[in-house]
XYZ file of N, CA and C in Angstrom:
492
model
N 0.822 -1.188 0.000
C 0.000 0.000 0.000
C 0.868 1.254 0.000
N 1.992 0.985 0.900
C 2.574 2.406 0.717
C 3.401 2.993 -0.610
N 3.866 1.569 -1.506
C 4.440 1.883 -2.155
C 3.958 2.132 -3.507
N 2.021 1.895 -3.625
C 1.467 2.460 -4.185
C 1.022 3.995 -3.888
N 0.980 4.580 -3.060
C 0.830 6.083 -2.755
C 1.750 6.593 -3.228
N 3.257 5.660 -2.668
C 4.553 6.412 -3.055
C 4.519 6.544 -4.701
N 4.326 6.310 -5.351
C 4.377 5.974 -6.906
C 2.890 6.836 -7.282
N 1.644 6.801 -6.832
C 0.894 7.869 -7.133
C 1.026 9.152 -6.803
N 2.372 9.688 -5.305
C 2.418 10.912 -5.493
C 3.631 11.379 -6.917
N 4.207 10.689 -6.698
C 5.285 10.670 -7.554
C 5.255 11.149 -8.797
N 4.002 9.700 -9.462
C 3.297 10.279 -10.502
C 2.095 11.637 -10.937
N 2.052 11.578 -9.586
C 1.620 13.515 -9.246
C 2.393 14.471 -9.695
N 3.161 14.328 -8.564
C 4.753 15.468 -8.700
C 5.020 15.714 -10.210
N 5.439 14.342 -10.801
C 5.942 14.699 -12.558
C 4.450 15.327 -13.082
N 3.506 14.995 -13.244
C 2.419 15.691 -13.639
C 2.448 16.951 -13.582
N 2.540 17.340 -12.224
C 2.131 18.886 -12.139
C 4.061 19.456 -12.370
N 4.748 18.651 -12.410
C 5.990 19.662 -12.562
C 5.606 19.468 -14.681
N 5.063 18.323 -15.236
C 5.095 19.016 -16.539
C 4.234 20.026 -16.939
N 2.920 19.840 -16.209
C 1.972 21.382 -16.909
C 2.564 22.589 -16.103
N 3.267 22.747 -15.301
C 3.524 23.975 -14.608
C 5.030 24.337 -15.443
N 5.619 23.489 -16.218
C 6.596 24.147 -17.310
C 6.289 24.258 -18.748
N 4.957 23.631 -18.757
C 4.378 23.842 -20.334
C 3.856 25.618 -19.987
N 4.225 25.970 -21.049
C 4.610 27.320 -21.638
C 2.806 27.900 -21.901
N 2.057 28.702 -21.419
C 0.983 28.907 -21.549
C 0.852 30.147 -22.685
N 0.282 29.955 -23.797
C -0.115 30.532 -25.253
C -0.759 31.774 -24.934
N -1.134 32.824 -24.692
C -2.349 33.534 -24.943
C -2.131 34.373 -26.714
N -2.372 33.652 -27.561
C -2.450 34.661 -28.805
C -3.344 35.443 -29.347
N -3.450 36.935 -29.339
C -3.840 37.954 -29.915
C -3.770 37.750 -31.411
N -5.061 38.450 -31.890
C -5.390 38.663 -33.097
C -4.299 39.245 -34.214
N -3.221 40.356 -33.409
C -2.198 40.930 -33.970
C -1.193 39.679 -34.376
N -1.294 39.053 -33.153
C -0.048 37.979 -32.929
C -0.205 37.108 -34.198
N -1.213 36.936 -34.503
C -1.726 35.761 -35.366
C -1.555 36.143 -36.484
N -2.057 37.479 -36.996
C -1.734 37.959 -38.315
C -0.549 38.331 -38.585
N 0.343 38.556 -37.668
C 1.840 38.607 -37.773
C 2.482 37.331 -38.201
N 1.980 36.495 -37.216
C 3.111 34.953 -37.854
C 2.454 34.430 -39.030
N 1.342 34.723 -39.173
C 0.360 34.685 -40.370
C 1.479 35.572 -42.059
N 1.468 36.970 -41.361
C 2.381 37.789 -42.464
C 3.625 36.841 -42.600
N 4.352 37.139 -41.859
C 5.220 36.324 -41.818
C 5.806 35.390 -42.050
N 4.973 34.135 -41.945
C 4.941 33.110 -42.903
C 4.774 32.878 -43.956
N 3.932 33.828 -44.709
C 3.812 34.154 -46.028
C 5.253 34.579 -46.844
N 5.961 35.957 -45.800
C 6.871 35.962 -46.729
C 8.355 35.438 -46.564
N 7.830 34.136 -45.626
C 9.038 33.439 -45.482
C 8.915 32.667 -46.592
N 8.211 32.007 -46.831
C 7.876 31.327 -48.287
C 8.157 31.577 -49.459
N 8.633 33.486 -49.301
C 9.019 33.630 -50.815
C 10.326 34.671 -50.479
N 11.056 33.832 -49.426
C 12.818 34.560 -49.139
C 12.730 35.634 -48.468
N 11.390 36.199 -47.731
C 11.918 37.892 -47.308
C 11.904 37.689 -45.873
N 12.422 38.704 -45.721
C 13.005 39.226 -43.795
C 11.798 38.746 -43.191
N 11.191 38.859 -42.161
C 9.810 38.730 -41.361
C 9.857 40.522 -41.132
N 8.086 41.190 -40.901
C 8.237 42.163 -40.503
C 8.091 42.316 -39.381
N 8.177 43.966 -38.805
C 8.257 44.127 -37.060
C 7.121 45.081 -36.985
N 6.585 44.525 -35.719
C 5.440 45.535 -35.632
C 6.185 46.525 -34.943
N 5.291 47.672 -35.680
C 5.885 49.220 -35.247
C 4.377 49.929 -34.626
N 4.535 50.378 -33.209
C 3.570 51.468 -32.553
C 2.842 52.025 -33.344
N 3.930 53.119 -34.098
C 3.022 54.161 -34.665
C 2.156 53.886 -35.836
N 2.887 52.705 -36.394
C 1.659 52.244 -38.014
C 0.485 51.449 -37.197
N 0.950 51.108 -35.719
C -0.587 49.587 -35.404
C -1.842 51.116 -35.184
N -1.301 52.475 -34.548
C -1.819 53.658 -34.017
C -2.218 54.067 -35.223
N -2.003 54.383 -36.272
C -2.684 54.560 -37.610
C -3.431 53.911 -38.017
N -3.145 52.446 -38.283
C -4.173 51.247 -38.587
C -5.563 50.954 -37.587
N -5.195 51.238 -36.086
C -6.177 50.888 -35.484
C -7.192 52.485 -35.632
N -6.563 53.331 -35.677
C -7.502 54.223 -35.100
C -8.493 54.616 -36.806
N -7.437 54.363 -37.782
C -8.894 54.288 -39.379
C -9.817 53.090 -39.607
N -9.173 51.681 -38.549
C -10.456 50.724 -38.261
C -11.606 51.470 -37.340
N -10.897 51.914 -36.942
C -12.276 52.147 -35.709
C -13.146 53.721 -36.386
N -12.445 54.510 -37.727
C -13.062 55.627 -38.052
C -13.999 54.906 -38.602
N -13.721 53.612 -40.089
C -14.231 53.193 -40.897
C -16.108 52.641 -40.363
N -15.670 52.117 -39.267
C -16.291 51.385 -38.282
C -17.758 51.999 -37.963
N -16.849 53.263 -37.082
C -17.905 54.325 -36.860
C -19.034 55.083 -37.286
N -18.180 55.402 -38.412
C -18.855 56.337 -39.233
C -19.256 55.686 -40.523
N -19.334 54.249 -40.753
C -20.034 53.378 -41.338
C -20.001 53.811 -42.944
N -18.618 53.074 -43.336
C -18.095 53.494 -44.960
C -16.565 52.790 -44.567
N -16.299 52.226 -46.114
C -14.867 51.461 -46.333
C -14.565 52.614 -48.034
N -13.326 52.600 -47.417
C -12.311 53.014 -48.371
C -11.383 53.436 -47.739
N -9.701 53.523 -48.633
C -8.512 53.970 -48.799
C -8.494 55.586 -48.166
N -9.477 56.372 -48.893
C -9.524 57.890 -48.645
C -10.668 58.397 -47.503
N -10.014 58.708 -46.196
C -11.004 58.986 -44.876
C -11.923 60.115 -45.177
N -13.375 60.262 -44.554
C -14.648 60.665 -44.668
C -14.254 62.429 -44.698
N -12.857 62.629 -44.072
C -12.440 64.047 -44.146
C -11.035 63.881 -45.293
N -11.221 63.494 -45.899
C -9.847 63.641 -47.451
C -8.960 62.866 -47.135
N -8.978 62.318 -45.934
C -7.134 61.879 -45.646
C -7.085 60.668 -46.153
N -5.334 60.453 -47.154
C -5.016 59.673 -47.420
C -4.370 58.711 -46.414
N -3.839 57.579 -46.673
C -3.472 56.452 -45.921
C -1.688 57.685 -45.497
N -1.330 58.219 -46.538
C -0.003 58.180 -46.126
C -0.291 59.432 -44.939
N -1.077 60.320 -45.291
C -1.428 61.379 -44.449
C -1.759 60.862 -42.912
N -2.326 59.872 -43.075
C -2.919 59.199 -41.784
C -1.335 58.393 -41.274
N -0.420 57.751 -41.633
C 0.335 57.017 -41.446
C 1.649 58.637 -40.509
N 1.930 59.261 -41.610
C 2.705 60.141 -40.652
C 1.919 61.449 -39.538
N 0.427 61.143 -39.710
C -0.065 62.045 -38.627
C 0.278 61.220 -37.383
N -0.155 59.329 -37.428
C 0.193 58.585 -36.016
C 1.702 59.288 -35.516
N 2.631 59.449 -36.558
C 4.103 59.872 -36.286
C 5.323 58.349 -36.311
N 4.593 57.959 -38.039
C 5.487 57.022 -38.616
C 6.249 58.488 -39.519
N 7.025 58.953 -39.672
C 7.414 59.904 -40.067
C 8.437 59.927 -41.344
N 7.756 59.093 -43.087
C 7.957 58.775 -43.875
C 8.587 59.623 -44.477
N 7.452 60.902 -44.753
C 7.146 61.819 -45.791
C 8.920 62.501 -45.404
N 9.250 62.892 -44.387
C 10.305 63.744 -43.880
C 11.585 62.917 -43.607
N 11.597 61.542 -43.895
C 12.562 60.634 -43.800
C 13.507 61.173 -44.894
N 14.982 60.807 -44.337
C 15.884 61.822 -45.034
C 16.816 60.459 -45.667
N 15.861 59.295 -46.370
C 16.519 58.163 -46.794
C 15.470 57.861 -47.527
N 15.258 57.169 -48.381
C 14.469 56.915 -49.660
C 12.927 55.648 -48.301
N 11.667 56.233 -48.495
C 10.881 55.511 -47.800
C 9.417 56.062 -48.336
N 8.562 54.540 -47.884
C 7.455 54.602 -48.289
C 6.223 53.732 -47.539
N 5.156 53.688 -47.872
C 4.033 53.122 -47.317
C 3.300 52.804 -47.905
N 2.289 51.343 -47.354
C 1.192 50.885 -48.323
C 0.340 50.918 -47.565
N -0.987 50.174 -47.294
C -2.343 49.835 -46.840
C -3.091 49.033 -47.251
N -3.459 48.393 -46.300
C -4.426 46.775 -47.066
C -5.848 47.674 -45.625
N -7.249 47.618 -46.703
C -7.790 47.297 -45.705
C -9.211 46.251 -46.238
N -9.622 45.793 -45.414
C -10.752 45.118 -45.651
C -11.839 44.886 -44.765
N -13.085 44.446 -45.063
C -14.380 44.732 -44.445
C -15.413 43.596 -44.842
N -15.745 43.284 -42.971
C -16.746 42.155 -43.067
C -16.397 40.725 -43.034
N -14.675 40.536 -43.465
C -14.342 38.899 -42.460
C -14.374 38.961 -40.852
N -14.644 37.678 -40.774
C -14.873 37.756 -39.389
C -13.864 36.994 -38.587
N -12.655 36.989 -39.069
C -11.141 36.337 -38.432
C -10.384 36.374 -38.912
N -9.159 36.532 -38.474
C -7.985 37.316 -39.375
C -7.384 35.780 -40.146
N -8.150 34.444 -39.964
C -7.203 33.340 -41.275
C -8.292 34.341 -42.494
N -9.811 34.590 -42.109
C -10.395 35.003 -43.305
C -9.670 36.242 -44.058
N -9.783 37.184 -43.291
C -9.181 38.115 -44.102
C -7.763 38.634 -44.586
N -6.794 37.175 -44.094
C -5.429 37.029 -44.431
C -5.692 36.229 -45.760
N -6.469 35.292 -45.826
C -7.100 34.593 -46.883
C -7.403 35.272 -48.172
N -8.333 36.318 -47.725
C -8.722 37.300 -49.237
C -7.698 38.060 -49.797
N -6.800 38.598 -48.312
C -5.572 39.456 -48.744
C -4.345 38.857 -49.888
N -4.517 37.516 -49.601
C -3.616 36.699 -50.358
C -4.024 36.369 -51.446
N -5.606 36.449 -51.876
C -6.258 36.216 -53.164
C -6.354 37.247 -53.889
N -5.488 38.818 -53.633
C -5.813 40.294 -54.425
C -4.530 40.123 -54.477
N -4.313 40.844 -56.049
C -2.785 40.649 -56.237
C -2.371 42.042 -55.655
N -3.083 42.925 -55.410
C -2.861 44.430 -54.881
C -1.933 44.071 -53.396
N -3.498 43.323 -52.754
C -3.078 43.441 -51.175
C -1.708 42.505 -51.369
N -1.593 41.400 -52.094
C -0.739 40.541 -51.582
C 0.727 40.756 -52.025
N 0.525 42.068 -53.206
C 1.821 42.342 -53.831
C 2.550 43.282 -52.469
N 1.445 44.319 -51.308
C 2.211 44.987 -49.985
C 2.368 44.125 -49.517
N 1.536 43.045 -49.039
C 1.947 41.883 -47.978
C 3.436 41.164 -48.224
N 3.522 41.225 -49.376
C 5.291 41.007 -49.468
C 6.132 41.256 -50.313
N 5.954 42.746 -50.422
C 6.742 43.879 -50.709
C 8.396 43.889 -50.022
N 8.916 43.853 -50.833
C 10.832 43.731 -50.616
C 11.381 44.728 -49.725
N 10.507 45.717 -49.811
C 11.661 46.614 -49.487
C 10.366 47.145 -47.833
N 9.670 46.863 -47.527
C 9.110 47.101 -46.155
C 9.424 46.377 -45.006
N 9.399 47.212 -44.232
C 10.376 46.572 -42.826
C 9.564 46.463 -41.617
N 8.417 47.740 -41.409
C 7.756 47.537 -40.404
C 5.692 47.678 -40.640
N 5.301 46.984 -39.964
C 3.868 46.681 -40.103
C 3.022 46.861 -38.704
N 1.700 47.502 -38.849
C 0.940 47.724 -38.026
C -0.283 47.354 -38.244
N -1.350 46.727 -37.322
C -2.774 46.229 -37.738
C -3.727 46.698 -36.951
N -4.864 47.463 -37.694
C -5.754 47.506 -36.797
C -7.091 46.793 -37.370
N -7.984 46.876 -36.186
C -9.586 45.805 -36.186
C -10.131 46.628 -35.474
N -11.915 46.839 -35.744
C -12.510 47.610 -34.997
C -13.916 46.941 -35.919
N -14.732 46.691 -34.819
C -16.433 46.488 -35.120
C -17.068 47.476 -34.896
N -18.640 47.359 -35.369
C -19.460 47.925 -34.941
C -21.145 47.177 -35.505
N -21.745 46.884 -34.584
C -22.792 46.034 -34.835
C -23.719 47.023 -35.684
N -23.932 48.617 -35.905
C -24.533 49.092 -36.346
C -24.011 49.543 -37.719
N -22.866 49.179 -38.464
C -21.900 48.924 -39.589
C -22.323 48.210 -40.587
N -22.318 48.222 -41.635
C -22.851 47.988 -43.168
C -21.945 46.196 -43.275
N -20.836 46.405 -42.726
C -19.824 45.352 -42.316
C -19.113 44.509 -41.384
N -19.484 44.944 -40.483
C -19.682 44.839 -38.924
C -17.875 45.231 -38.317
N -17.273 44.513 -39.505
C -15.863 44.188 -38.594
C -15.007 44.800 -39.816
N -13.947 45.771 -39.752
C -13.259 46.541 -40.398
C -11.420 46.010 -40.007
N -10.731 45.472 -41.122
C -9.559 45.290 -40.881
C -8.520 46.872 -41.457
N -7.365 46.747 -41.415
C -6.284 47.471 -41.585
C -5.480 47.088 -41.485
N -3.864 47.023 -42.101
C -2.794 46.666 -42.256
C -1.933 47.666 -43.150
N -1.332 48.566 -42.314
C -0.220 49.689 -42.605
C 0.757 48.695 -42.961
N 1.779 49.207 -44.060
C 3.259 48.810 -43.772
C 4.204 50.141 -44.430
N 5.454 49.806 -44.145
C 6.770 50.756 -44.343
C 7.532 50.272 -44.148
N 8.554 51.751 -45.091
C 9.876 51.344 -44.797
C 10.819 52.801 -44.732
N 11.479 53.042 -44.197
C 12.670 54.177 -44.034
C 12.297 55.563 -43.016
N 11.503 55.094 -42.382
C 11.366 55.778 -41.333
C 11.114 55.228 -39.983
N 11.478 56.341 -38.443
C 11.455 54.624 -37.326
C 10.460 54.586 -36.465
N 10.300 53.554 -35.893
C 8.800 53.343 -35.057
C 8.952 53.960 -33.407
């Protein structure tokens, strides 16, 4: 008897010493579309990109305009272009004193970023920024709104030659 206890704590002990060193996941939507990007353009030889503050601060905050004020497009409800919007966050392209630039993917109405990494990869537009040679850093934003023509509004800034 005892040397069955001894052997069931035992087999306790290793138990809880393996789930208490298994590594606990929490992945974000960003997280996902990153190793998501990423993997994509590992597949065709390029760097991985880095998320940068100020493009996720551009991207999130024209998801959440698009959202709001219930309308999709490139050009915001007050004139602004993507690049206008990209160095207002203070990705600071336009004034970069080295050759640099910016794109924008956005899309409207998937409802998970495999979906709308999915469509992005089926437009030769979006998928020609998604792995674009010469961009280094990437930002994503998402924003719903149940009273929205689309409910769920993506964004995906990228650049290159200016710093985050």
């Amino acid at each position: 008897m005892q040397l069955k206890r001894s052997a069931l704590v035992s087999c306790l002990a290793l138990l809880l010493n393996l789930v208490s060193n298994t590594p606990t996941v929490a992945v974000s939507w960003q997280e996902q579309m990153l190793s998501s990007l990423n993997t994509m353009r590992a597949d065709k030889g390029l760097k991985p990109l880095k998320l940068c503050s100020t493009l996720n601060k551009a991207a999130q905050d024209y998801a959440r305009e698009m959202a709001t004020q219930n309308f999709y497009a490139h050009e915001g409800k007050d004139g602004s272009t993507p690049g206008e919007r990209i160095q207002s966050a203070g990705y600071r392209w336009q004034s970069s004193n080295t050759s640099a630039g910016i794109a924008e993917n956005i899309a409207a109405g998937q409802g998970s970023v495999q979906q709308v990494m999915k469509d992005w990869r089926n437009s030769t537009g979006h998928y020609k920024n998604m792995t674009g040679s010469k961009f280094v850093h990437v930002g994503f934003g998402m924003a719903g709104s149940a009273r929205s023509a689309y409910k769920k509004y993506w964004v995906q800034n990228f650049g290159y030659g200016a710093r985050c």
